[in-house]
Coordinates of C-alpha atoms in Angstrom, one line a residue:
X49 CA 0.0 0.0 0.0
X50 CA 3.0 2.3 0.7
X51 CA 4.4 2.1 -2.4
X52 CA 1.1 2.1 -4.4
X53 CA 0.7 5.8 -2.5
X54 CA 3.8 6.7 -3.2
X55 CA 3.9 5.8 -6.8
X56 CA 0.7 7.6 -6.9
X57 CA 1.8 10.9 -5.1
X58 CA 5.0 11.1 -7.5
X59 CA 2.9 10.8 -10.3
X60 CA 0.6 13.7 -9.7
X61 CA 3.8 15.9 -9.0
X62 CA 5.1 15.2 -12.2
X63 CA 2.0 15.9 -14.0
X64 CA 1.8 19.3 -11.7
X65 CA 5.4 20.0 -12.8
X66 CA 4.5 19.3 -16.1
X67 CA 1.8 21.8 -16.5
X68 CA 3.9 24.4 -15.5
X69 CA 4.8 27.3 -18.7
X70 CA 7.9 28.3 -19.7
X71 CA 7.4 31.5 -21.5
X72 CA 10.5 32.9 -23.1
X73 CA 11.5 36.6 -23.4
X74 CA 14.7 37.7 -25.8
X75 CA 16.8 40.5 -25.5
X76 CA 17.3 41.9 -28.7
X77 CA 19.9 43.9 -30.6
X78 CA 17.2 46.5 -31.1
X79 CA 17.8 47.1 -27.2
X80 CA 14.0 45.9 -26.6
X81 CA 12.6 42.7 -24.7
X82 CA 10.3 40.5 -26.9
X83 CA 7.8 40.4 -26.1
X84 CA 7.8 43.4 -23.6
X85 CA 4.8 42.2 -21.4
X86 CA 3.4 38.8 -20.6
X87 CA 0.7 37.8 -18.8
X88 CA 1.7 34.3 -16.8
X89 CA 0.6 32.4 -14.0
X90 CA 1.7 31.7 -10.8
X91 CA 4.8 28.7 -10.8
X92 CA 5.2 29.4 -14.2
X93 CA 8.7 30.1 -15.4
X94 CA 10.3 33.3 -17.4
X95 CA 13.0 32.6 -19.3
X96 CA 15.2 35.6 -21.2
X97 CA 17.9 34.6 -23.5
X98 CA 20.3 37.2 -24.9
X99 CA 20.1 37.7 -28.2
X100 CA 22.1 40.3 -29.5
X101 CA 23.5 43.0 -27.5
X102 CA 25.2 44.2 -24.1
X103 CA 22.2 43.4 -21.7
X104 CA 20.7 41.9 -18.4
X105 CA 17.9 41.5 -16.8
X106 CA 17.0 43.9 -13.5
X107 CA 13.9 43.6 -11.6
X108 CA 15.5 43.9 -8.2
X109 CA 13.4 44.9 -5.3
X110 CA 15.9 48.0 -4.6
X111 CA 14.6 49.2 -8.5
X112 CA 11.4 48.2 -8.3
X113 CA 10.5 48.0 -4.7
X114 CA 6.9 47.0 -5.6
X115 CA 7.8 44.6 -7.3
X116 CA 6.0 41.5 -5.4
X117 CA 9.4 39.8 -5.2
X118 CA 12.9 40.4 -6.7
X119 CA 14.9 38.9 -9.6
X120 CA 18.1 40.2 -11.4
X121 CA 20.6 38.7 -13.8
X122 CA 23.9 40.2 -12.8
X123 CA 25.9 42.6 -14.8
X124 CA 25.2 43.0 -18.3
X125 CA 27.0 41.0 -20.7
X126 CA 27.2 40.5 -24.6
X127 CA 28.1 37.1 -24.7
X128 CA 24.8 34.7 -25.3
X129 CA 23.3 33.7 -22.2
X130 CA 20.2 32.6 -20.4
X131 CA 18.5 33.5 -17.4
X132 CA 15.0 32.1 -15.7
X133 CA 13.2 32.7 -12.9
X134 CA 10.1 31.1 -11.5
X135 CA 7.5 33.7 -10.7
X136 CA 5.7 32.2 -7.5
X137 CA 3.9 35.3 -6.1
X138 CA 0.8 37.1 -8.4
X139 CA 1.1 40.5 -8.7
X140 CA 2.8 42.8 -11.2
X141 CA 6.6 43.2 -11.8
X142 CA 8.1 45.3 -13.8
X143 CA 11.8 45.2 -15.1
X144 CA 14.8 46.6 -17.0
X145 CA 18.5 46.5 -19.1
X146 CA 20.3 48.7 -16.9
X147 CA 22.6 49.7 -19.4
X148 CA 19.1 50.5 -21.7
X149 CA 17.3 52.1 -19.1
X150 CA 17.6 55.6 -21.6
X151 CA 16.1 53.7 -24.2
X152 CA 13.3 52.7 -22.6
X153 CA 14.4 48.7 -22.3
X154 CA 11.4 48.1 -19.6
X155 CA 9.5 44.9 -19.5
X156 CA 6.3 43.4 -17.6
X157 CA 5.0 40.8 -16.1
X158 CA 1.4 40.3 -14.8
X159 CA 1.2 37.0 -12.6
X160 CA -2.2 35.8 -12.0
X161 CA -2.6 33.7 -8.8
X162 CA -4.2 30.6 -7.8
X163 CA -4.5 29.0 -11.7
X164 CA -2.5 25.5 -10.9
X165 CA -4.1 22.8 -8.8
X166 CA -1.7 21.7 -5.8
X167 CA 0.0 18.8 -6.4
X168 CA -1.5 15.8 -4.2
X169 CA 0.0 14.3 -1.1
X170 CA -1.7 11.5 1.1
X171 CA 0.5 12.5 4.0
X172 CA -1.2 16.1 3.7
X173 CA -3.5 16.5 6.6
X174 CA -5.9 19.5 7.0
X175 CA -4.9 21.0 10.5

């Protein structure tokens, strides 16, 4: 019986995990993020991939302190690279190139809350 909950407990995690989105956001040569704004939902992921320029990506709470939670992709750099973040809290969050910022690199995010079903555990007990 143990194993049959087990096997069944892993099995709705994986198909929880595999419900999550991974939405993808480049940073372009055009000094723009494309798409600038998504609309996602909470768990989902945000991935940015450098494609073309001298960029990162800034949505730090000490820039955007209303940010519901902070994320930031180190200094700038023009070699390719990737960066993803998992967006757990809903709420709005805005972000930025820093070396951009005076050509308007901003982007958005919108996080809706409460849109994935909680993965199943027998061992869960209501309190």
């Amino acid at each position: 019986m143990k194993k049959f909950l087990l096997s069944l407990s892993l099995l709705t995690f994986a198909l929880y995990q595999a419900k999550a989105t991974v939405h993808t956001v480049d940073a372009t040569s055009d000094r723009v993020f494309v798409p600038s704004s998504l609309n996602i939902q909470a768990g989902d992921t945000v991935r940015w991939e450098n494609k073309g320029g001298n960029h990162n990506v800034n949505g730090s709470k000490a820039d955007f302190p209303n940010n519901p939670e902070g994320f930031f992709k180190g200094d700038a750099s023009a070699d390719p690279w990737v960066f993803e973040f998992v967006f757990k809290l809903p709420g709005t969050y805005r972000y930025q190139c820093d070396p951009h910022v005076s050509f308007n690199m901003f982007g958005t995010i919108v996080v809706a809350g409460g849109g994935r079903a909680t993965p199943f555990s027998p061992w869960a007990r209501k309190k």
